[in-house]
Amino acid sequence: MSELSSLQKQHAPTITDAGKVDSVLRELRKIVGESNCTASKHIRYAYSYDLSFVKPKLPDYVVMTETVEQVQELLRFANKEKIPIVPYTAGTNIGGLTIPERGGILLDLKKMNNIVAIDPESHVAVIEPGVSHAKFADALYKHKLRFGWPVGPPSASVLACAISHGIGGLNAKYGLNSQEITSMEVVLPTGELVRVGSCAIRNDAWHSCLPLPQLDGLFKGWLGSSGVVTKIGISVHPIPPLLKVFTVSCENVEDMYSYMLNLSNYEMCDDLTAVSWWLAQVPIPYPFKPKPNDAPEWFSFATTTSWTEKEREARTEIWEKVFEEEQEKGTSIKQTVYPEEALRGRTQLPSQVVGSTKNYCKQGGAGISWPGTFTPAKVWAPVYNKWKDILIAHNLSPSVRMSMYRGVHYGMLRAMIPFNKQSDEETENARHAIVECLKVDLDAGGIPYKPPIDFANEIIKRADPGYLELLRRMKKFLDPNDIMNPGKLGI
Amino acid sequence: MDWKIAELKELEDKIWRCTACGTCKTAYDYGPPPTFGEICPAGTEFGFEGFMASKGKIAFARGILSGELPWDDELLEAIYKCTICAGCQNQCQLDHKPYIPEIIEAMRRKAVAEGAGPMPLHKNLLQSMKNYNNPYQGPRRVRTDWTRPFKKAGKPIKDLNKEPAPVLFFVGCTGAFNTAARAVPTATASIFQKLGMDFGILGENEICCGSTAMRVGDSEEFKRVATKNLETFKWLHDERGVKTIISSCAGCYRAIKKDYSLSSEYDKVMEGIEVIHTADYLNRLYKEGKLKFEGELHWKVTYHDPCHTGRHLNKFIIDEEGKQLWKGAYVDVDQSECLYEQPRDLLKAIPGVELVEMKRNRANSFCCGGGGGVMTGFGEWAAKNASLRIQEGEDTGAERMVSICPFCHFNLNEGAKRIGSQVKVHDLTELIDQVLVGRSDD
Ligand SMILES: Cc1cc2nc3c(=O)[nH]c(=O)nc-3n(C[C@H](O)[C@H](O)[C@H](O)COP(=O)(O)OP(=O)(O)OC[C@H]3O[C@@H](n4cnc5c(N)ncnc54)[C@H](O)[C@@H]3O)c2cc1C
Ligand code: SF4
Ligand code: SF4
């Protein structure tokens, strides 16, 4: 943390003279009121770091908006003055994505936290950015509805997770949380308010982004660099009463992949995930600790939900068939009891315990980062084996997760890497290992999600020039003065 | 007497266990059904992350320790805009969890030690403690004003300076000096008399427990009064036969039980003396069949858990030796000393009373807003926060809000006035006093 001041100097914001600082603050006060904006250092400081290995940097101002009109006015002003804007809801993205690269205004959207509507008949909700998973879970349950909750902090934003291609507990069934978005309202970097999806055609219709051209893609996966999303429509789902979790273990990643591939063909799971022995520990061992010889290296939980006993039995029948087939293949698959606390952390979501990073960081210390990727399932095994070598060589646990998304072709391959953030060396060691892992994955066809700049740079190095040119043009078109979360895309 | 009160620097390794995950910002329980509520009074009011829960306070602590955040008026104000309610602590699961309120108070101690803190209004309070041995600038003789009706009724309360008794009723400054909160000691003493208990008070010789001084970071002033009190307790035990200290004040109770245990002499001094809160004491008697109620109170009530009789009494199990997890690891929390059920059991026992719960209760109770020196330092905000709590009570359909702390009592009353709420605030002792059958009435 001591590097902060010098770093800040390197990335000195455009606003340097005191007179201008005052005039900016005066303007901000006019827009959001005195209690919603500040240039005080201690307030800015609390936004200067997150859990990841990304180095801390200070914003110049922090602003909290309460209305869409305020967001519009703020963006018009920032665009005119060419002041960077960093959208923020809870800062838990694990990629330094809300740490300002070039100072500017950190836009904290937590006060825009209305659940505008829940339509229990159409299974669609409309929410603002500040709605947390905790608040949404509480409200949805009253209608016996659920959502694909991530294993992240319950206080984090549903909207920020969804627009960042977030991953939740219903991914095997419904796809990524971004695929659940049905409409969007966005303030463009130049201040105009736009809508995409059905709500663009009729004000109160939030049911679908299709069959219109998918302009919602302009605001998903952009890391807050293409506009400020002020509302989304999102699909929600009824809660089937019967839960059945099938748990198995395998001695190696190849056998586990074989099982997951086989089972996912039947498309019957809400979540189909496997975790390495190190990730199944609560907490992840830090530094690396060898796995006991008699413990299997992989565990899987396949979460299924059913409406009737018969349906559950049918799912069980399919699962038993898959299990027998895998046994017949001669793989090391075994039925197993998944450690109770770890299983709770996977199935009782959102979880205060997992969200508080206990399962991940309790031993490691204040830091956590990941090579979190969408990777073709068929290369999971070779990538994992290389990751394992890299991580163990850095004295870090290969705490890896593989999750099959809707369909069978790809899914999440991620290593959760806790580290002791109090120590600069240990942080750098983790960063180095993680970036090395990421390169292996990119070269095997994987793509990182919510990428920190170190990752973005690696993506750009490998990207097709035509793609890059299109990306640049779109960015320039939407954000001519490059004010929105500048630098994060690596272009 | 030596005191083990940590400096901020000594807590640095703990401070570096926080991942900034922000889970401390909301009270959330999976259920089912899931429940969600705001938990941080400061975050609710001021919004910016620095104000938000332990995540924000730890950011300040890191900046103060690294030298990146030098003292200025705004930083100082921000570290005092926290009720030290420990609501955030209740959500966190990492190794620094047991130390979260300590970290916040250690920042304040550093501010005081370096001449920056406390806030101006706290300075008046501390000066009053030095001049009058209480934070209310109350002359000594006023301390016993609340006992006059007892004397008038021919039932004077024993003065332990003069006579022996096995029970000390430690009245506390708020109950004694704050006229709106005087109902608390009055009802307590009335109950004790009805029960025929042999108890006494220290009268004009009682001095502040030191809780507020500790909360605002003046550990020297705390040590001064705490040392004196411990010496008095020993004397009372040896010379006056005191075996039990009863308090109706959540703040005094917490201070004597928890803050005083930081003294090297605590175990020795307190040997043979039990410290107990009135609600706990009465509940024990009730369980033993020794409380008899007559008449009915047809009241719909809700119960507000004071932070100091609730989560502040958590005992944290820490792996000190590194035998179970690793050295210093937080293992679990033992809530057995938190007074969650005792007051509720008593309320439910009162004929006619219907108890309804607020959404945020027990370990996730929403602070009234008065603690941590906030009522003195930022009275307007304290009352505003209390009105949020009153509103929550009103939303349950309750007509009355009951608690067991004169501090909460006063502040919640302010909150009710602020929003013109019809909800009436009572101390539990007031209800019990109304229906308790005295021994002589038996
Ligand atoms: C222990 C742990 C486990 C996690 N597990 C998961 C998981 O299982 N799945 C998962 O998906 N994530 C996970 N996460 C990451 C993260 O918690 C979620 O993605 C979270 O919902 C992000 O919300 P946030 O409020 O923290 O977003 P922030 O970090 O504040 O923002 C994320 C990004 O979105 C941008 N942004 C925010 N709001 C807007 C807006 N209104 N308009 C435009 N851009 C905006 C920001 O600039 C930033 O680039 C985990 C995190 C932790 C700490
Ligand atoms: S105090 Fe605990 S819950 Fe709060 S941010 Fe830090 S680690 Fe997370
Ligand atoms: S102690 Fe209470 S007021 Fe202070 S930061 Fe924690 S939750 Fe907020």
Short mmCIF file of N, CA and C in Angstrom, two decimals, chain A residues 119-218:
data_model
loop_
_atom_site.label_atom_id
_atom_site.label_comp_id
_atom_site.label_asym_id
_atom_site.label_seq_id
_atom_site.Cartn_x
_atom_site.Cartn_y
_atom_site.Cartn_z
N ASP A 119 -42.20 -9.47 -11.66
CA ASP A 119 -43.42 -9.99 -12.27
C ASP A 119 -43.43 -11.51 -12.09
N PRO A 120 -44.12 -11.97 -11.06
CA PRO A 120 -44.05 -13.41 -10.76
C PRO A 120 -44.72 -14.26 -11.84
N GLU A 121 -45.57 -13.62 -12.65
CA GLU A 121 -46.24 -14.38 -13.70
C GLU A 121 -45.29 -14.57 -14.89
N SER A 122 -44.62 -13.50 -15.28
CA SER A 122 -43.73 -13.59 -16.44
C SER A 122 -42.31 -13.99 -16.08
N HIS A 123 -42.02 -14.08 -14.78
CA HIS A 123 -40.68 -14.46 -14.32
C HIS A 123 -39.61 -13.47 -14.80
N VAL A 124 -39.94 -12.20 -14.67
CA VAL A 124 -38.97 -11.15 -15.01
C VAL A 124 -38.96 -10.13 -13.89
N ALA A 125 -37.76 -9.66 -13.55
CA ALA A 125 -37.64 -8.58 -12.57
C ALA A 125 -36.90 -7.41 -13.22
N VAL A 126 -37.16 -6.21 -12.72
CA VAL A 126 -36.43 -5.04 -13.19
C VAL A 126 -35.71 -4.44 -12.00
N ILE A 127 -34.40 -4.28 -12.14
CA ILE A 127 -33.62 -3.83 -10.97
C ILE A 127 -32.63 -2.73 -11.34
N GLU A 128 -32.27 -1.97 -10.31
CA GLU A 128 -31.26 -0.92 -10.46
C GLU A 128 -29.89 -1.47 -10.04
N PRO A 129 -28.82 -0.72 -10.32
CA PRO A 129 -27.47 -1.26 -10.08
C PRO A 129 -27.17 -1.59 -8.62
N GLY A 130 -27.75 -0.84 -7.68
CA GLY A 130 -27.38 -1.03 -6.28
C GLY A 130 -28.08 -2.20 -5.61
N VAL A 131 -28.93 -2.92 -6.34
CA VAL A 131 -29.62 -4.06 -5.72
C VAL A 131 -28.62 -5.19 -5.49
N SER A 132 -28.50 -5.57 -4.22
CA SER A 132 -27.52 -6.62 -3.88
C SER A 132 -28.16 -7.99 -4.04
N HIS A 133 -27.31 -8.99 -4.10
CA HIS A 133 -27.83 -10.36 -4.16
C HIS A 133 -28.68 -10.65 -2.92
N ALA A 134 -28.25 -10.13 -1.77
CA ALA A 134 -28.98 -10.37 -0.53
C ALA A 134 -30.40 -9.78 -0.62
N LYS A 135 -30.47 -8.56 -1.09
CA LYS A 135 -31.78 -7.89 -1.17
C LYS A 135 -32.68 -8.59 -2.19
N PHE A 136 -32.08 -8.98 -3.29
CA PHE A 136 -32.84 -9.61 -4.37
C PHE A 136 -33.35 -10.99 -3.90
N ALA A 137 -32.49 -11.73 -3.19
CA ALA A 137 -32.88 -13.06 -2.73
C ALA A 137 -34.07 -12.96 -1.78
N ASP A 138 -34.00 -11.99 -0.87
CA ASP A 138 -35.07 -11.75 0.10
C ASP A 138 -36.38 -11.46 -0.64
N ALA A 139 -36.29 -10.55 -1.64
CA ALA A 139 -37.51 -10.14 -2.35
C ALA A 139 -38.05 -11.26 -3.23
N LEU A 140 -37.18 -11.98 -3.93
CA LEU A 140 -37.65 -13.03 -4.84
C LEU A 140 -38.32 -14.17 -4.09
N TYR A 141 -37.75 -14.49 -2.92
CA TYR A 141 -38.26 -15.65 -2.18
C TYR A 141 -39.74 -15.46 -1.81
N LYS A 142 -40.12 -14.21 -1.63
CA LYS A 142 -41.53 -13.94 -1.28
C LYS A 142 -42.45 -14.41 -2.40
N HIS A 143 -41.92 -14.48 -3.62
CA HIS A 143 -42.71 -15.00 -4.76
C HIS A 143 -42.29 -16.41 -5.10
N LYS A 144 -41.54 -17.04 -4.21
CA LYS A 144 -40.99 -18.40 -4.45
C LYS A 144 -40.21 -18.44 -5.78
N LEU A 145 -39.40 -17.40 -5.96
CA LEU A 145 -38.58 -17.31 -7.17
C LEU A 145 -37.10 -17.34 -6.80
N ARG A 146 -36.28 -17.76 -7.75
CA ARG A 146 -34.84 -17.82 -7.49
C ARG A 146 -34.06 -17.26 -8.67
N PHE A 147 -32.76 -17.22 -8.49
CA PHE A 147 -31.87 -16.65 -9.50
C PHE A 147 -30.55 -17.41 -9.43
N GLY A 148 -29.71 -17.24 -10.41
CA GLY A 148 -28.41 -17.94 -10.41
C GLY A 148 -27.41 -17.21 -9.54
N TRP A 149 -27.49 -17.48 -8.24
CA TRP A 149 -26.64 -16.74 -7.30
C TRP A 149 -25.18 -17.13 -7.47
N PRO A 150 -24.27 -16.15 -7.50
CA PRO A 150 -22.84 -16.47 -7.51
C PRO A 150 -22.37 -16.89 -6.11
N VAL A 151 -21.14 -17.38 -6.00
CA VAL A 151 -20.61 -17.68 -4.67
C VAL A 151 -19.88 -16.46 -4.10
N GLY A 152 -20.29 -15.30 -4.51
CA GLY A 152 -19.64 -14.06 -4.07
C GLY A 152 -20.35 -13.44 -2.89
N PRO A 153 -19.89 -12.25 -2.48
CA PRO A 153 -20.50 -11.57 -1.33
C PRO A 153 -21.97 -11.24 -1.58
N PRO A 154 -22.85 -11.54 -0.63
CA PRO A 154 -24.27 -11.20 -0.79
C PRO A 154 -24.50 -9.70 -0.98
N SER A 155 -23.55 -8.88 -0.52
CA SER A 155 -23.72 -7.43 -0.64
C SER A 155 -23.36 -6.91 -2.03
N ALA A 156 -22.83 -7.76 -2.90
CA ALA A 156 -22.43 -7.29 -4.24
C ALA A 156 -23.65 -7.16 -5.14
N SER A 157 -23.44 -6.48 -6.26
CA SER A 157 -24.57 -6.10 -7.13
C SER A 157 -24.95 -7.20 -8.12
N VAL A 158 -26.24 -7.43 -8.23
CA VAL A 158 -26.77 -8.41 -9.19
C VAL A 158 -26.51 -7.90 -10.62
N LEU A 159 -26.75 -6.60 -10.79
CA LEU A 159 -26.62 -6.02 -12.13
C LEU A 159 -25.17 -6.04 -12.59
N ALA A 160 -24.25 -5.65 -11.68
CA ALA A 160 -22.84 -5.60 -12.08
C ALA A 160 -22.34 -7.00 -12.43
N CYS A 161 -22.81 -7.98 -11.68
CA CYS A 161 -22.40 -9.36 -11.94
C CYS A 161 -22.93 -9.79 -13.31
N ALA A 162 -24.20 -9.48 -13.56
CA ALA A 162 -24.82 -9.94 -14.81
C ALA A 162 -24.18 -9.27 -16.03
N ILE A 163 -23.96 -7.95 -15.96
CA ILE A 163 -23.39 -7.29 -17.15
C ILE A 163 -21.92 -7.67 -17.34
N SER A 164 -21.30 -8.23 -16.29
CA SER A 164 -19.89 -8.66 -16.41
C SER A 164 -19.81 -10.16 -16.74
N HIS A 165 -20.86 -10.70 -17.31
CA HIS A 165 -20.93 -12.13 -17.64
C HIS A 165 -20.68 -12.99 -16.41
N GLY A 166 -21.39 -12.64 -15.34
CA GLY A 166 -21.23 -13.35 -14.08
C GLY A 166 -21.72 -14.79 -14.16
N ILE A 167 -21.25 -15.53 -13.19
CA ILE A 167 -21.49 -16.97 -13.16
C ILE A 167 -22.27 -17.28 -11.90
N GLY A 168 -23.33 -18.06 -12.04
CA GLY A 168 -24.14 -18.38 -10.87
C GLY A 168 -24.52 -19.83 -10.81
N GLY A 169 -25.29 -20.15 -9.79
CA GLY A 169 -25.62 -21.55 -9.50
C GLY A 169 -26.64 -22.18 -10.43
N LEU A 170 -27.11 -21.45 -11.44
CA LEU A 170 -28.05 -22.06 -12.40
C LEU A 170 -27.46 -22.07 -13.81
N ASN A 171 -26.14 -21.95 -13.89
CA ASN A 171 -25.51 -21.80 -15.21
C ASN A 171 -25.65 -23.01 -16.11
N ALA A 172 -25.68 -24.20 -15.51
CA ALA A 172 -25.80 -25.38 -16.36
C ALA A 172 -27.18 -25.44 -16.99
N LYS A 173 -28.14 -24.82 -16.33
CA LYS A 173 -29.52 -24.88 -16.81
C LYS A 173 -29.87 -23.70 -17.73
N TYR A 174 -29.54 -22.49 -17.27
CA TYR A 174 -29.99 -21.31 -18.00
C TYR A 174 -28.86 -20.52 -18.68
N GLY A 175 -27.62 -20.91 -18.49
CA GLY A 175 -26.51 -20.16 -19.06
C GLY A 175 -26.00 -19.10 -18.10
N LEU A 176 -25.14 -18.23 -18.62
CA LEU A 176 -24.51 -17.20 -17.78
C LEU A 176 -25.56 -16.18 -17.31
N ASN A 177 -25.25 -15.47 -16.25
CA ASN A 177 -26.20 -14.47 -15.76
C ASN A 177 -26.43 -13.36 -16.79
N SER A 178 -25.45 -13.12 -17.64
CA SER A 178 -25.64 -12.11 -18.69
C SER A 178 -26.67 -12.59 -19.71
N GLN A 179 -26.78 -13.91 -19.86
CA GLN A 179 -27.77 -14.45 -20.79
C GLN A 179 -29.18 -14.34 -20.23
N GLU A 180 -29.28 -14.00 -18.99
CA GLU A 180 -30.59 -13.84 -18.34
C GLU A 180 -31.12 -12.41 -18.48
N ILE A 181 -30.25 -11.51 -18.97
CA ILE A 181 -30.69 -10.11 -19.10
C ILE A 181 -31.71 -10.00 -20.23
N THR A 182 -32.82 -9.34 -19.93
CA THR A 182 -33.90 -9.29 -20.92
C THR A 182 -34.10 -7.89 -21.53
N SER A 183 -33.50 -6.90 -20.94
CA SER A 183 -33.62 -5.52 -21.44
C SER A 183 -32.67 -4.65 -20.63
N MET A 184 -32.31 -3.50 -21.18
CA MET A 184 -31.39 -2.63 -20.44
C MET A 184 -31.74 -1.16 -20.65
N GLU A 185 -31.46 -0.38 -19.60
CA GLU A 185 -31.52 1.07 -19.71
C GLU A 185 -30.12 1.56 -19.39
N VAL A 186 -29.58 2.43 -20.27
CA VAL A 186 -28.17 2.80 -20.14
C VAL A 186 -28.00 4.30 -20.36
N VAL A 187 -27.13 4.91 -19.56
CA VAL A 187 -26.72 6.28 -19.86
C VAL A 187 -25.41 6.19 -20.62
N LEU A 188 -25.40 6.75 -21.82
CA LEU A 188 -24.19 6.69 -22.64
C LEU A 188 -23.14 7.64 -22.08
N PRO A 189 -21.87 7.41 -22.43
CA PRO A 189 -20.81 8.27 -21.90
C PRO A 189 -21.03 9.75 -22.22
N THR A 190 -21.82 10.02 -23.24
CA THR A 190 -22.10 11.42 -23.60
C THR A 190 -23.38 11.94 -22.93
N GLY A 191 -24.00 11.10 -22.12
CA GLY A 191 -25.11 11.58 -21.29
C GLY A 191 -26.50 11.21 -21.79
N GLU A 192 -26.61 10.70 -23.03
CA GLU A 192 -27.96 10.35 -23.51
C GLU A 192 -28.44 9.09 -22.82
N LEU A 193 -29.76 9.04 -22.60
CA LEU A 193 -30.35 7.84 -22.01
C LEU A 193 -30.88 6.95 -23.13
N VAL A 194 -30.43 5.71 -23.16
CA VAL A 194 -30.90 4.81 -24.21
C VAL A 194 -31.46 3.53 -23.59
N ARG A 195 -32.26 2.85 -24.38
CA ARG A 195 -32.76 1.54 -23.95
C ARG A 195 -32.50 0.53 -25.05
N VAL A 196 -32.23 -0.69 -24.64
CA VAL A 196 -32.06 -1.76 -25.61
C VAL A 196 -32.93 -2.94 -25.17
N GLY A 197 -33.41 -3.70 -26.17
CA GLY A 197 -34.34 -4.78 -25.86
C GLY A 197 -35.76 -4.27 -25.91
N SER A 198 -36.69 -5.10 -25.45
CA SER A 198 -38.11 -4.77 -25.60
C SER A 198 -38.51 -3.45 -24.95
N CYS A 199 -37.81 -3.06 -23.89
CA CYS A 199 -38.18 -1.80 -23.20
C CYS A 199 -37.86 -0.59 -24.07
N ALA A 200 -37.10 -0.80 -25.16
CA ALA A 200 -36.82 0.31 -26.08
C ALA A 200 -38.03 0.58 -26.96
N ILE A 201 -38.89 -0.41 -27.09
CA ILE A 201 -40.04 -0.26 -27.98
C ILE A 201 -41.28 0.13 -27.18
N ARG A 202 -41.41 -0.48 -26.05
CA ARG A 202 -42.51 -0.07 -25.15
C ARG A 202 -41.93 0.04 -23.75
N ASN A 203 -42.18 1.18 -23.18
CA ASN A 203 -41.57 1.57 -21.91
C ASN A 203 -41.61 0.51 -20.81
N ASP A 204 -42.75 -0.19 -20.72
CA ASP A 204 -42.92 -1.11 -19.59
C ASP A 204 -42.74 -2.58 -20.00
N ALA A 205 -42.16 -2.81 -21.18
CA ALA A 205 -41.97 -4.20 -21.62
C ALA A 205 -40.50 -4.57 -21.44
N TRP A 206 -40.23 -5.39 -20.44
CA TRP A 206 -38.83 -5.69 -20.10
C TRP A 206 -38.48 -7.15 -20.36
N HIS A 207 -39.29 -7.83 -21.21
CA HIS A 207 -39.21 -9.29 -21.25
C HIS A 207 -38.12 -9.88 -22.10
N SER A 208 -37.57 -9.13 -23.10
CA SER A 208 -36.62 -9.82 -23.98
C SER A 208 -35.73 -8.87 -24.77
N CYS A 209 -34.50 -9.27 -24.96
CA CYS A 209 -33.59 -8.51 -25.82
C CYS A 209 -33.81 -8.91 -27.28
N LEU A 210 -34.34 -10.07 -27.50
CA LEU A 210 -34.57 -10.61 -28.85
C LEU A 210 -36.03 -10.32 -29.24
N PRO A 211 -36.38 -10.24 -30.53
CA PRO A 211 -35.56 -10.52 -31.71
C PRO A 211 -34.90 -9.29 -32.32
N LEU A 212 -34.77 -8.22 -31.53
CA LEU A 212 -34.13 -7.01 -32.06
C LEU A 212 -32.63 -7.27 -32.25
N PRO A 213 -31.96 -6.44 -33.04
CA PRO A 213 -30.49 -6.56 -33.08
C PRO A 213 -29.96 -6.48 -31.65
N GLN A 214 -28.97 -7.31 -31.31
CA GLN A 214 -28.57 -7.41 -29.89
C GLN A 214 -27.64 -6.28 -29.45
N LEU A 215 -28.24 -5.09 -29.35
CA LEU A 215 -27.43 -3.95 -28.91
C LEU A 215 -27.06 -4.06 -27.43
N ASP A 216 -27.72 -4.97 -26.72
CA ASP A 216 -27.34 -5.18 -25.32
C ASP A 216 -25.87 -5.60 -25.23
N GLY A 217 -25.37 -6.20 -26.30
CA GLY A 217 -23.96 -6.61 -26.33
C GLY A 217 -23.00 -5.44 -26.19
N LEU A 218 -23.50 -4.22 -26.47
CA LEU A 218 -22.61 -3.05 -26.33
C LEU A 218 -22.31 -2.73 -24.86
#
